Coordinates of C-alpha atoms in Angstrom, one line a residue:
M1 CA 116.0 109.8 70.7
S2 CA 114.1 108.9 73.8
K3 CA 112.1 105.7 74.5
H4 CA 108.9 107.8 74.4
C5 CA 109.8 109.0 70.9
F6 CA 110.5 105.4 69.7
F7 CA 107.2 104.3 71.3
Q8 CA 105.2 107.1 69.5
L9 CA 106.8 106.2 66.2
S10 CA 106.0 102.5 66.7
K11 CA 102.3 103.5 67.1
K12 CA 102.5 105.6 63.9
Y13 CA 104.6 103.5 61.6
G14 CA 104.0 100.0 62.9
S15 CA 106.2 97.1 64.2
V16 CA 109.1 97.5 61.8
F17 CA 110.4 101.0 60.8
T18 CA 113.7 102.7 60.0
V19 CA 115.2 105.8 61.6
Y20 CA 118.6 107.5 60.9
F21 CA 121.2 108.5 63.3
G22 CA 123.0 110.9 61.0
P23 CA 124.0 108.8 58.1
K24 CA 123.5 105.5 60.1
K25 CA 120.4 103.4 59.2
V26 CA 118.7 101.7 62.1
V27 CA 115.8 99.3 61.8
V28 CA 113.6 99.4 65.0
L29 CA 111.5 96.4 66.1
A30 CA 108.3 97.2 68.3
G31 CA 105.7 95.0 69.8
Y32 CA 106.0 91.7 71.5
K33 CA 105.2 89.4 68.5
T34 CA 107.7 91.1 66.2
V35 CA 110.5 91.4 68.8
R36 CA 110.0 87.6 69.7
E37 CA 110.0 86.6 66.2
A38 CA 113.2 88.4 65.4
L39 CA 115.2 87.5 68.6
V40 CA 114.0 84.0 69.0
N41 CA 112.6 82.4 65.7
Y42 CA 115.3 84.5 63.8
G43 CA 118.0 84.1 66.5
E44 CA 120.8 83.4 64.0
E45 CA 120.0 86.2 61.7
F46 CA 119.4 88.8 64.3
G47 CA 122.0 87.3 66.8
E48 CA 125.0 89.5 66.2
R49 CA 125.8 92.7 68.1
D50 CA 126.3 96.0 66.5
S51 CA 129.2 97.2 68.6
L52 CA 129.4 101.0 69.3
L53 CA 132.5 102.8 68.2
I54 CA 133.5 103.6 71.8
A55 CA 133.1 100.0 72.8
Q56 CA 135.2 98.9 69.9
E57 CA 138.0 101.3 70.7
F58 CA 137.9 100.5 74.5
N59 CA 137.3 96.7 74.3
E60 CA 139.0 96.1 70.9
G61 CA 136.3 93.6 70.0
H62 CA 136.5 91.6 73.2
G63 CA 134.0 91.3 76.0
V64 CA 130.8 89.3 76.1
L65 CA 128.5 92.1 75.4
W66 CA 129.9 93.4 72.3
S67 CA 131.8 90.6 70.6
N68 CA 130.4 88.2 68.0
G69 CA 131.3 84.7 66.5
D70 CA 133.3 82.1 68.3
S71 CA 134.9 84.6 70.7
W72 CA 131.4 85.5 72.0
K73 CA 130.4 81.9 72.3
E74 CA 133.4 81.1 74.3
M75 CA 133.1 84.1 76.7
R76 CA 129.4 83.4 77.0
R77 CA 130.1 79.8 78.1
F78 CA 132.9 81.0 80.5
S79 CA 130.6 83.8 82.0
L80 CA 127.6 81.6 82.6
T81 CA 129.7 79.0 84.3
N82 CA 131.2 81.6 86.7
L83 CA 127.9 83.2 87.4
R84 CA 126.5 79.7 88.3
D85 CA 129.6 78.8 90.4
Y86 CA 130.1 82.1 92.2
G87 CA 126.9 84.0 92.0
M88 CA 128.7 87.2 90.8
G89 CA 126.9 89.7 88.7
K90 CA 129.5 92.6 88.6
K91 CA 128.5 96.1 87.8
A92 CA 125.8 95.7 85.1
C93 CA 123.7 93.4 87.3
E94 CA 124.4 95.5 90.3
D95 CA 123.1 98.6 88.7
K96 CA 119.9 96.8 87.4
I97 CA 119.4 95.2 90.8
T98 CA 119.8 98.4 92.8
A99 CA 117.6 100.4 90.5
E100 CA 114.7 97.8 90.5
C101 CA 114.9 97.4 94.3
H102 CA 114.5 101.0 94.7
Q103 CA 111.6 101.0 92.4
L104 CA 110.1 98.0 94.3
L105 CA 109.8 99.8 97.5
E106 CA 108.2 102.8 95.9
V107 CA 105.6 101.4 93.5
F108 CA 104.0 98.6 95.5
K109 CA 102.8 100.7 98.4
K110 CA 99.2 100.0 98.1
F111 CA 99.9 96.2 98.1
N112 CA 102.2 96.5 101.2
D113 CA 99.9 94.7 103.6
Q114 CA 99.0 91.9 101.3
V115 CA 102.7 91.1 100.5
R116 CA 103.5 91.2 104.2
E117 CA 100.7 88.9 105.2
E118 CA 101.7 86.3 102.6
I119 CA 105.4 86.5 103.6
S120 CA 104.4 86.1 107.4
R121 CA 102.0 83.2 106.6
V122 CA 104.5 81.2 104.5
I123 CA 107.8 82.1 105.9
G124 CA 107.3 83.6 109.4
T125 CA 110.5 84.8 111.0
R126 CA 112.9 82.4 109.4
Q127 CA 115.4 83.3 106.8
V128 CA 114.1 83.7 103.2
Q129 CA 115.1 81.1 100.6
V130 CA 114.9 81.1 96.9
E131 CA 112.8 77.9 97.1
D132 CA 110.1 80.0 98.9
R133 CA 109.3 81.8 95.7
K134 CA 106.9 79.1 94.4
N135 CA 104.9 79.5 97.6
L136 CA 104.6 83.3 97.5
P137 CA 102.7 83.8 94.3
F138 CA 101.4 87.3 95.1
T139 CA 104.9 88.5 96.3
D140 CA 106.4 87.1 93.0
A141 CA 103.7 88.8 90.9
V142 CA 104.4 92.1 92.5
I143 CA 108.1 91.9 91.8
H144 CA 107.5 90.9 88.2
E145 CA 105.0 93.7 87.7
T146 CA 107.5 96.2 89.1
Q147 CA 110.0 95.0 86.6
R148 CA 107.6 95.3 83.8
L149 CA 106.3 98.8 84.7
A150 CA 109.7 100.1 85.8
N151 CA 111.0 99.2 82.3
I152 CA 114.5 100.5 83.4
V153 CA 116.2 99.3 80.2
P154 CA 113.7 100.5 77.5
M155 CA 115.9 99.3 74.6
A156 CA 118.0 96.3 74.1
L157 CA 121.7 96.8 73.0
P158 CA 121.8 97.1 69.2
H159 CA 121.9 94.0 67.2
K160 CA 122.9 93.6 63.7
T161 CA 121.8 91.2 60.9
S162 CA 124.5 88.4 60.3
Q163 CA 123.2 87.8 56.7
D164 CA 120.7 89.1 54.3
V165 CA 117.2 88.3 55.6
T166 CA 113.7 89.0 54.7
F167 CA 111.6 89.6 57.8
Q168 CA 107.9 90.5 57.8
G169 CA 108.1 91.4 54.1
Y170 CA 111.2 93.9 54.5
F171 CA 114.6 93.0 53.2
L172 CA 117.4 93.8 55.5
K173 CA 121.0 93.6 54.3
K174 CA 123.7 91.8 56.2
G175 CA 125.2 94.2 58.7
T176 CA 121.9 96.3 59.4
T177 CA 121.7 97.8 62.8
V178 CA 118.6 96.5 64.5
C179 CA 117.2 98.0 67.7
P180 CA 114.6 95.9 69.7
L181 CA 112.4 98.2 71.5
L182 CA 111.7 96.5 74.9
T183 CA 109.3 99.2 76.1
S184 CA 106.8 98.3 73.4
V185 CA 106.9 94.7 74.6
L186 CA 106.5 95.4 78.2
Y187 CA 103.7 98.0 77.5
D188 CA 102.2 96.1 74.5
E189 CA 98.3 96.7 74.8
T190 CA 97.5 93.4 73.0
E191 CA 99.5 91.5 75.7
W192 CA 98.8 93.3 79.1
E193 CA 95.4 94.1 80.4
K194 CA 96.5 97.3 82.0
P195 CA 99.8 98.1 80.3
H196 CA 100.3 101.5 81.9
S197 CA 99.1 100.6 85.4
F198 CA 100.7 98.8 88.2
H199 CA 98.6 95.6 88.1
P200 CA 100.1 92.4 89.8
A201 CA 97.1 90.4 88.5
H202 CA 99.0 90.3 85.1
F203 CA 101.0 87.5 86.6
L204 CA 98.2 85.6 88.6
D205 CA 95.5 83.2 87.3
K206 CA 92.0 83.1 88.7
D207 CA 93.1 80.9 91.5
G208 CA 95.8 83.3 92.6
K209 CA 98.7 81.2 91.3
F210 CA 101.7 82.6 89.6
V211 CA 101.5 82.7 85.8
K212 CA 104.7 83.2 83.6
R213 CA 104.0 85.7 80.8
D214 CA 106.0 85.2 77.5
A215 CA 105.8 89.0 77.0
F216 CA 107.7 89.7 80.1
M217 CA 111.1 90.6 78.6
P218 CA 112.9 93.2 80.9
F219 CA 116.3 91.2 80.0
S220 CA 115.6 90.9 76.3
A221 CA 115.3 87.4 74.7
G222 CA 117.0 85.0 72.5
R223 CA 120.7 84.5 72.1
R224 CA 121.6 87.9 73.5
I225 CA 119.4 87.7 76.5
C226 CA 121.1 89.3 79.8
L227 CA 123.5 86.8 81.3
G228 CA 122.7 88.1 84.6
E229 CA 119.0 87.3 84.4
S230 CA 119.0 84.3 86.9
L231 CA 121.2 86.1 89.4
A232 CA 119.1 89.4 89.3
R233 CA 115.9 87.5 89.7
M234 CA 117.2 85.6 92.7
V235 CA 118.7 88.7 94.4
L236 CA 115.5 90.8 93.7
F237 CA 113.4 88.1 95.4
I238 CA 115.6 87.7 98.4
F239 CA 116.2 91.4 99.0
F240 CA 112.5 92.5 98.5
T241 CA 111.1 89.5 100.6
T242 CA 113.6 90.1 103.4
L243 CA 112.9 93.8 103.5
L244 CA 109.2 93.4 103.8
Q245 CA 109.6 90.6 106.3
H246 CA 111.4 92.9 108.7
F247 CA 110.2 96.4 107.9
R248 CA 107.0 98.4 107.1
F249 CA 107.6 101.2 104.6
T250 CA 105.6 104.4 105.0
P251 CA 105.8 108.0 103.8
S252 CA 108.2 110.1 105.7
P253 CA 106.5 112.4 108.4
G254 CA 105.1 115.5 106.6
V255 CA 104.9 113.8 103.3
K256 CA 101.4 113.4 101.9
D257 CA 100.3 109.8 101.5
E258 CA 100.0 109.7 97.8
D259 CA 101.3 107.6 94.9
P260 CA 105.0 108.4 94.3
R261 CA 106.2 110.1 91.1
L262 CA 107.7 107.5 88.9
T263 CA 108.7 109.6 85.8
P264 CA 112.2 108.1 85.4
Q265 CA 115.5 110.0 85.4
V266 CA 117.7 109.2 82.3
G267 CA 121.1 107.7 83.0
F268 CA 122.7 104.4 81.9
T269 CA 119.5 103.0 82.9
L270 CA 116.1 104.7 83.8
I271 CA 115.7 105.2 87.6
P272 CA 112.8 106.6 89.3
P273 CA 113.2 110.0 91.2
K274 CA 114.2 110.0 94.8
H275 CA 111.5 109.7 97.5
K276 CA 111.6 110.1 101.2
I277 CA 110.2 107.1 103.0
C278 CA 110.3 105.6 106.5
A279 CA 111.4 101.9 107.2
V280 CA 109.7 101.0 110.6
C281 CA 111.4 97.8 111.9
S282 CA 109.1 95.1 113.0
K283 CA 110.0 94.2 116.7
R284 CA 107.6 91.2 116.6
P285 CA 106.9 88.8 113.7
P286 CA 105.4 90.4 110.6
L287 CA 101.7 90.8 110.6

């Protein structure tokens, strides 16, 4: 079942509903308030991972993504320590970063000059540093808005209830599979002024300063939030800012200057279709 089907079901049946994958019952959570309540406020009750059969056979219950209990806690601590010490994201983060960098270069076209002007004014020609982010609010807003709209991981990996729980008036037995629908959070019409449009102002206040939004959950939330979030955010910022510092991106010769098609292709993640663009090297400091 596609993310679009789940999204339509959430509009029809509300923020908590049940679907069946064959005989398997799955409870879907939709909308910012419901997903946050479950993953954050009820973190213990919804904090276990419902391992896929193929993952059980391949990993034998090990691995930070699919394990539970003390084993998961120990592996999570170990993984976070190594991510901090060595900055290594491995394949899962690499796929996400690659897909989002591609999306960044496609979707922001109409904001090209504004981003480049801010980078030139704040950084000039020196090397970009992570600390520059706080002084580049518009650039940071464009990156966040791209992640929100790109929505390349529309559903969090399946959770399961660790105990019997009553949630929003519904009784869920221990071991119930739960699927948080991240698409419904990132496109929640009660949280975003223009949920289906590319609108960097979602992350800016009236004075142009960057504003963090609680409904920004491309990495999920709660106990099972993506371990590589900090690394991915750092790399996306450095890659994107460095590219815009040294290149101007334009449509390829013969390609009409129009908004790129962003209908995603389905794979392990959702990625935009391929586009032909030109990267023009700046032989002098950015504009």
